[in-house]
Tab-separated table of C-alpha atoms and ligand atoms in Angstrom:
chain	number	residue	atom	x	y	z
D	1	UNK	CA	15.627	22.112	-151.333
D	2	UNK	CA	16.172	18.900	-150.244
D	3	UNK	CA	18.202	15.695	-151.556
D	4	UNK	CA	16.816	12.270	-150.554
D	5	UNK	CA	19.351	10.356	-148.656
D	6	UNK	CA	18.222	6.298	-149.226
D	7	UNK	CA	18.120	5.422	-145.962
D	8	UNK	CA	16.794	5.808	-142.493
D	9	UNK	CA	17.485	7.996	-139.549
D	10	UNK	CA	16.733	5.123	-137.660
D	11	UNK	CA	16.518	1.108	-138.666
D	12	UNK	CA	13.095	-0.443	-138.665
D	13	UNK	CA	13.179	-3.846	-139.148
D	14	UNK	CA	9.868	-5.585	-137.780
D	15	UNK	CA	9.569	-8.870	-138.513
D	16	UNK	CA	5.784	-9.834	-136.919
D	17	UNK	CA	3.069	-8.453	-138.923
D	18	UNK	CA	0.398	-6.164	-136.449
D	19	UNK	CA	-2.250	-4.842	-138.389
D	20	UNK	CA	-3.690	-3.487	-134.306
D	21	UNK	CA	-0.377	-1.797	-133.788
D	22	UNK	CA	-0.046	-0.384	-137.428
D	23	UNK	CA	-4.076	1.316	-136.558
D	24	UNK	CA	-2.152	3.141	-133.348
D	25	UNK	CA	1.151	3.841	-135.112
D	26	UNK	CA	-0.548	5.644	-138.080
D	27	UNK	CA	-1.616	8.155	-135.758
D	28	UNK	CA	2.036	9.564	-135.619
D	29	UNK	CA	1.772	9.822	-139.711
D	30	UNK	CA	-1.747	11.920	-140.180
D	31	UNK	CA	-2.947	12.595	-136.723
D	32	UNK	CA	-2.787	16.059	-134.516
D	33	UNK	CA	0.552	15.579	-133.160
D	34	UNK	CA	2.148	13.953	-136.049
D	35	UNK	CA	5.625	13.675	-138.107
D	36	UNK	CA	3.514	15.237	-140.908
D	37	UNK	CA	1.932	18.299	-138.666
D	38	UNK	CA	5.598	18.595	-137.259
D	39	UNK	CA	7.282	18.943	-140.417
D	40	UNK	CA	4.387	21.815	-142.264
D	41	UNK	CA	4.415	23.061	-138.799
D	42	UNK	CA	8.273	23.843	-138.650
D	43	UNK	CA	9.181	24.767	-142.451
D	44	UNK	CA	6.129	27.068	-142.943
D	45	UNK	CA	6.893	28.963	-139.479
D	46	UNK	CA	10.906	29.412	-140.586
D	47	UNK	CA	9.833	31.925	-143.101
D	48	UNK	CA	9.005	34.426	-140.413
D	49	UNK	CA	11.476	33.894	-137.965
D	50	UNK	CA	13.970	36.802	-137.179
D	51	UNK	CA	17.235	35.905	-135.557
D	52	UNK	CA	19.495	32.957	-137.153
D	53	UNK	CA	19.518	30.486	-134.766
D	54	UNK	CA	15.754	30.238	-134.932
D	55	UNK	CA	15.634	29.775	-138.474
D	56	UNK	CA	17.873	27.482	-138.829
D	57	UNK	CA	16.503	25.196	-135.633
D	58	UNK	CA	13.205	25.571	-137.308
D	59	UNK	CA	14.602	24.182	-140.511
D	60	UNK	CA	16.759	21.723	-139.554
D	61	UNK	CA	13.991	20.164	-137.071
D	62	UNK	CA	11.612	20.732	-139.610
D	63	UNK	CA	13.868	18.663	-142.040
D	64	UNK	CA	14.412	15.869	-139.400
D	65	UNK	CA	10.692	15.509	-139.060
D	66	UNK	CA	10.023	14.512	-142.574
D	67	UNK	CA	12.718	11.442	-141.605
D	68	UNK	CA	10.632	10.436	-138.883
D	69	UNK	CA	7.467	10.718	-141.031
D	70	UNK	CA	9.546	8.130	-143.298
D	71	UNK	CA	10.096	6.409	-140.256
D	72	UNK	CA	6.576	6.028	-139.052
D	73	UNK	CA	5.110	5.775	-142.384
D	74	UNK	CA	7.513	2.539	-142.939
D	75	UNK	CA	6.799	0.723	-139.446
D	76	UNK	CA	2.927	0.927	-140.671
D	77	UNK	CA	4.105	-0.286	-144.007
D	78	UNK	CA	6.003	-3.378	-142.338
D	79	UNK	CA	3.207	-4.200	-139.932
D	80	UNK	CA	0.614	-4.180	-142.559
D	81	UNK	CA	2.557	-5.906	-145.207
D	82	UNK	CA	0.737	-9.210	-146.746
D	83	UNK	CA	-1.706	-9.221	-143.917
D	84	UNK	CA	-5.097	-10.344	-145.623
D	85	UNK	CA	-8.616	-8.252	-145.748
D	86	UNK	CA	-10.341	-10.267	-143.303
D	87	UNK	CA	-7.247	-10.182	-140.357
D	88	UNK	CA	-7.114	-6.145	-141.299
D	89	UNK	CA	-10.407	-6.346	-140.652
D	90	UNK	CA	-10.620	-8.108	-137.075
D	91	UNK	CA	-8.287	-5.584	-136.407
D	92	UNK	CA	-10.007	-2.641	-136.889
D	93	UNK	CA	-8.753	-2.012	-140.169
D	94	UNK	CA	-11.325	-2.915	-142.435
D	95	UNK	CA	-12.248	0.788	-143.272
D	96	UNK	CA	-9.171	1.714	-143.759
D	97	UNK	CA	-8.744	-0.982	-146.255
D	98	UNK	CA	-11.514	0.037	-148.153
D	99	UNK	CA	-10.455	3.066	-148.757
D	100	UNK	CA	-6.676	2.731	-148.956
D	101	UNK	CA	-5.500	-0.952	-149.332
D	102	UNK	CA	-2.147	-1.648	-148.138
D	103	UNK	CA	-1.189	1.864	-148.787
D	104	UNK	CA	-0.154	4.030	-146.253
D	105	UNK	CA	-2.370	7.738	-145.986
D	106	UNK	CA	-2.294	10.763	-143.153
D	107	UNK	CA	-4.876	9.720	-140.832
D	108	UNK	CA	-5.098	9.595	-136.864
D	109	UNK	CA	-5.830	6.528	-135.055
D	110	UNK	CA	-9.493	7.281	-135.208
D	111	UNK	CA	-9.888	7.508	-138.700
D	112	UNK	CA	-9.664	11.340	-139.148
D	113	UNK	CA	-7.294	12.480	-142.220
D	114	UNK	CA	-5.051	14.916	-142.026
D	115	UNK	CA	-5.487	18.422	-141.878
D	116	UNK	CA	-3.908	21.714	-141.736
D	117	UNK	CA	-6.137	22.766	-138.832
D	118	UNK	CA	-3.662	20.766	-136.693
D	119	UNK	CA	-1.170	23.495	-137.009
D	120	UNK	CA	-0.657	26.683	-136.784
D	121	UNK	CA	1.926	29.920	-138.420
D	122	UNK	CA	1.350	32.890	-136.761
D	123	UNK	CA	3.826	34.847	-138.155
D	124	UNK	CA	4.939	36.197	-134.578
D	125	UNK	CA	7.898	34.175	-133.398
D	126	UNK	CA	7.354	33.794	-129.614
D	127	UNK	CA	3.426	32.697	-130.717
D	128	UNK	CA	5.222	29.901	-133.003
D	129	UNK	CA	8.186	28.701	-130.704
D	130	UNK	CA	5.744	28.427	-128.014
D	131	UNK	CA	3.430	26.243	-130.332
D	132	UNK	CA	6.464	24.041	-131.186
D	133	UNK	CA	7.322	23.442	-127.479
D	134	UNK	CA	4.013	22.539	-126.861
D	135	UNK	CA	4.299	19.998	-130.317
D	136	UNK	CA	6.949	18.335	-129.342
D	137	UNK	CA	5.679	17.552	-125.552
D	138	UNK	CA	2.476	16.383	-127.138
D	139	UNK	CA	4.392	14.052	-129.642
D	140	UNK	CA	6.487	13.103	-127.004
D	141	UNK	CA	3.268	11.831	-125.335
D	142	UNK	CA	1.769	10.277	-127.513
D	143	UNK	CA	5.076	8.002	-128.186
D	144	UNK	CA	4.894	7.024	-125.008
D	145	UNK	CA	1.547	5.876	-125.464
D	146	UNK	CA	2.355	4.194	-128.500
D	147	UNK	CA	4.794	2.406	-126.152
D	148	UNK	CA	2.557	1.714	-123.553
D	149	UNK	CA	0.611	-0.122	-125.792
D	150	UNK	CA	3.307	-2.351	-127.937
D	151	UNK	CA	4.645	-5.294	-126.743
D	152	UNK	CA	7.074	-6.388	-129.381
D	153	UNK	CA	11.199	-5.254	-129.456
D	154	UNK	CA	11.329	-4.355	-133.237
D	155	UNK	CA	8.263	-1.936	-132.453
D	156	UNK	CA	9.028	-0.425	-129.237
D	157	UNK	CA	13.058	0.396	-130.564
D	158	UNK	CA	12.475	3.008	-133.117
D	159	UNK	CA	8.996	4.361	-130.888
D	160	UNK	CA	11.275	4.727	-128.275
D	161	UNK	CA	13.963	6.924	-130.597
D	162	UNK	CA	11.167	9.257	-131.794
D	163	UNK	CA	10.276	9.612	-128.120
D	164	UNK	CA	13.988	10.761	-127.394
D	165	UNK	CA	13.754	12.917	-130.641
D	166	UNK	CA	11.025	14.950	-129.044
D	167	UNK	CA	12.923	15.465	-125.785
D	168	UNK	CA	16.158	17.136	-127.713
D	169	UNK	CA	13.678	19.185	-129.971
D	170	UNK	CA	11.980	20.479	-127.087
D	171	UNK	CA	15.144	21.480	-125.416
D	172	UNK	CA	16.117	23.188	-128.977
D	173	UNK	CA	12.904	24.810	-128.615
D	174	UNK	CA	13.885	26.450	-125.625
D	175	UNK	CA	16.868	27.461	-126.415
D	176	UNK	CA	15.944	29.367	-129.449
D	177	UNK	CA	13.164	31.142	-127.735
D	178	UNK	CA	14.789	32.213	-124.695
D	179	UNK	CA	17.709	33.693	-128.095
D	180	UNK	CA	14.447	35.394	-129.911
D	181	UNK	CA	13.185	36.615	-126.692
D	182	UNK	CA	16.547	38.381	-125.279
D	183	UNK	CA	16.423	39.720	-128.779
D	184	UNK	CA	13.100	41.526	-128.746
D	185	UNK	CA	14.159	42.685	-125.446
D	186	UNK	CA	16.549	44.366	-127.164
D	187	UNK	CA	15.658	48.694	-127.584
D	188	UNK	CA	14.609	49.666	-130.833
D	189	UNK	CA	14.978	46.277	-132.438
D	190	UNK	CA	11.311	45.978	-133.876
D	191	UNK	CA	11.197	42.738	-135.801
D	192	UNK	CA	7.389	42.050	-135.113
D	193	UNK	CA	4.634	44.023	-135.104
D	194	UNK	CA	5.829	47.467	-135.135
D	195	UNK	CA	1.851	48.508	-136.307
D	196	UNK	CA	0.585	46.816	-132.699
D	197	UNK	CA	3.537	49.001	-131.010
D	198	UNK	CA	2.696	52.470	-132.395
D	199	UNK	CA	-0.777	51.752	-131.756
D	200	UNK	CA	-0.608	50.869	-128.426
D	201	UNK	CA	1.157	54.232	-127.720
C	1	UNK	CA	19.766	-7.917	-147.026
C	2	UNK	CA	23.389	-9.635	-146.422
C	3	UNK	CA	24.993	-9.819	-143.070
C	4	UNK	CA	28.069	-7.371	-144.042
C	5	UNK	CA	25.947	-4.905	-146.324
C	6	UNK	CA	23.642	-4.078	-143.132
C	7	UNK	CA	26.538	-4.138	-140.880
C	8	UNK	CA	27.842	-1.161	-142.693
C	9	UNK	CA	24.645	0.880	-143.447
C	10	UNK	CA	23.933	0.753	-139.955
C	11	UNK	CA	27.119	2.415	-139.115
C	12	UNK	CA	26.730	4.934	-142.016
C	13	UNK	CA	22.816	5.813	-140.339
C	14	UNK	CA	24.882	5.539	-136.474
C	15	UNK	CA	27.837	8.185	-137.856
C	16	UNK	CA	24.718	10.451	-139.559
C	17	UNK	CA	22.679	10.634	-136.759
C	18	UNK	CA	26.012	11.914	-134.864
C	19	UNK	CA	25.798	15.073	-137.121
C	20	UNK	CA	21.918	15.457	-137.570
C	21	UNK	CA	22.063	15.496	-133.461
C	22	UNK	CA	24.986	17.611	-133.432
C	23	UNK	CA	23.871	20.366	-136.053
C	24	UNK	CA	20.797	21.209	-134.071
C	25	UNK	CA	23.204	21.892	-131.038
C	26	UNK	CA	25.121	24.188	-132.959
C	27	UNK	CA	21.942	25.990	-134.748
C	28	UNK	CA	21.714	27.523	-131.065
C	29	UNK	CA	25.269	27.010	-129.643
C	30	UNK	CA	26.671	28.631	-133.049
C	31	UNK	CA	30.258	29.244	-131.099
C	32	UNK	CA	30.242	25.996	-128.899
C	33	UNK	CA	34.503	25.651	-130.887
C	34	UNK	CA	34.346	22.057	-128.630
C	35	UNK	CA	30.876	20.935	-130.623
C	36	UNK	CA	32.209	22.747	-134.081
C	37	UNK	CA	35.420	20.421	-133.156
C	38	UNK	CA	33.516	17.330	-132.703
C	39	UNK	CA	30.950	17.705	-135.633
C	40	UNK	CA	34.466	18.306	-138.230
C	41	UNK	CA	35.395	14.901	-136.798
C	42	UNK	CA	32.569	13.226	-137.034
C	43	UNK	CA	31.893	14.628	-140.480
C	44	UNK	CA	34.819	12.753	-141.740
C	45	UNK	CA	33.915	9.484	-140.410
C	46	UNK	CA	30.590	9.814	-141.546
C	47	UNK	CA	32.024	10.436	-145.068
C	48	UNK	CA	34.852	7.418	-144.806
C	49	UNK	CA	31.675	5.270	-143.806
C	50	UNK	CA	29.256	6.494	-146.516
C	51	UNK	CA	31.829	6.274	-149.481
C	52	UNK	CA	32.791	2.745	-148.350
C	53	UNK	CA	28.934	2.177	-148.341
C	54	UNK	CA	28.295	3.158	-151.762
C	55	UNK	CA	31.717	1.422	-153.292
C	56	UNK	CA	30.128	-1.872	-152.237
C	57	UNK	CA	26.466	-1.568	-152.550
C	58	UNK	CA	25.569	1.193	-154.685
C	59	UNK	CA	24.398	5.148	-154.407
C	60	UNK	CA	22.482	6.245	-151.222
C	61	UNK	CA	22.384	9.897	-153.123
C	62	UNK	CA	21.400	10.175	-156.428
C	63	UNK	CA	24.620	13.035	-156.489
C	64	UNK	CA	26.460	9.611	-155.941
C	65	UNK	CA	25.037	7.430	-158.979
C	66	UNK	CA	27.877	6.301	-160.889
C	67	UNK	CA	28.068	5.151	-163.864
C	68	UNK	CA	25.718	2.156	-164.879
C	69	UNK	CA	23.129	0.785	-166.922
C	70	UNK	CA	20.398	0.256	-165.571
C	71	UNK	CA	20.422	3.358	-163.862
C	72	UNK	CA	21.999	2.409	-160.189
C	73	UNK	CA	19.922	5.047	-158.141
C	74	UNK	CA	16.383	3.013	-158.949
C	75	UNK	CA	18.059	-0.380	-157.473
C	76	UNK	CA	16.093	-1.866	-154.766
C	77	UNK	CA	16.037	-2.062	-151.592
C	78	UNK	CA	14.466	1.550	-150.443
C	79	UNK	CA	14.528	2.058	-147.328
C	80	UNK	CA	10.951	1.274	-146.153
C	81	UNK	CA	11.321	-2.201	-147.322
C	82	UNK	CA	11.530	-5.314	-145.326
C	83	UNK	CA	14.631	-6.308	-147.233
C	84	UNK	CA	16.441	-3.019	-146.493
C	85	UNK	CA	18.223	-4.151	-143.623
J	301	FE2	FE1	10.014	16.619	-133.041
């Protein structure tokens, strides 16, 4: 379960509207290598997940991703906020507005809404953890595009968090799998696929 | 927001972050006794800072409503807001 805690990880405070920004930014909300794909990606993958450390990494990253999903979903919020149709509009947002107003939905920075093709549970833990590593370099990426393309301080903080976020995740990644790994090394200690085993003999 | 209130949530969100970093170091350091140490620590500041928080301004848990009518929990700002900090 979870209790909500009424604040966030990290402060977002922007105080210039940018509706061209906010376009970008979503993409970290609904697209491929979201918050949102992070989070389903990390607490649907815990259930299978055999020694303790990976569990709880998986849900305790899983957990922190729905605060960055906050996090992302309010800097959209902020630069969007009282902007009129026609400036959402110049900017690329006129679709968008059609469809969604001010409000904030899962979508990538092309338009395309969310789905749960962008992730994957395999139900075989080295499959997963190397998934997530992959994830979290691909987030990491993408924040740094996000960067690349922001010019103003109150933006580029919190971007610039998330990026760091990624870096530690991936590093808990790591550490987990090289943990599951030594334990499937481990002699008769058949937490996955004992079927595939005995027929491969 | 005033000047004092966002002073202090920031440090609450500052002393938080300490332990959301430092439990995913001990989900796979699970007998790091330095890190255990240092999360016990900063587990007590972070609860010094949140109960001061919420003694001035109001519940950031629903656990922590008090008492009041209205209901305190439903008082603005939320977090996403412009006004929040
Ligand atoms: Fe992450």
């Amino acid at each position: 379960m979870w209790i909500y805690d009424k604040k966030l990880e990290y402060p977002v405070k922007i105080k210039n509207c940018n509706p061209k920004m906010a376009k970008y930014i979503i993409t970290q909300y609904g697209g491929p290598d979201g918050e949102l794909a992070a989070s389903l990606r990390y607490l649907s993958q815990r259930f299978s997940m055999p020694t303790e450390e990976a569990r709880s990494i998986l849900n305790d990253i899983g957990t922190e991703e729905l605060a960055h999903l906050e996090i992302v979903g309010t800097m959209v919020h902020q630069l969007t906020k009282g902007v009129p149709a026609d400036v959402l509009e110049k900017n690329g947002l006129g679709a968008y507005y059609a469809d969604h107003d001010h409000a904030i939905y899962p979508i990538s920075a092309a338009g395309n809404p969310w789905t749960a093709e962008y992730i994957q549970s395999k139900g075989d833990p080295i499959a997963d953890l190397y998934e997530d590593l992959a994830a979290e370099q691909k987030a990491r990426a993408t924040y740094e595009n996000l960067i690349n393309l922001a010019d103003d301080p109150d933006v580029i903080e919190p971007l610039k968090f998330l990026r760091a976020r990624e870096i530690v995740h991936f590093q808990r990644f790591g550490e987990a799998l090289r943990i599951v790994e030594d334990k499937l090394a481990q002699k008769k200690f058949f937490i996955t696929k004992p079927e595939f085993l005995k027929k491969r003999e | 927001m005033d000047e004092n209130r966002e002073k202090l949530l920031r440090e609450v969100m500052a002393a938080d972050f300490t332990l959301i970093d430092l439990n995913l170091y001990l989900d796979t350091h699970p007998t790091d006794q330095r890190a255990i140490l240092l999360f016990i620590t900063s587990a007590q500041r972070a609860k010094m800072l949140r109960d001061q928080y919420e003694r001035l301004y109001g519940p950031l848990t629903v656990m922590s409503s008090g008492m009041g009518c209205p209901w305190p929990w439903i008082q603005s700002p939320w977090p996403w807001e412009k006004t929040s900090l």
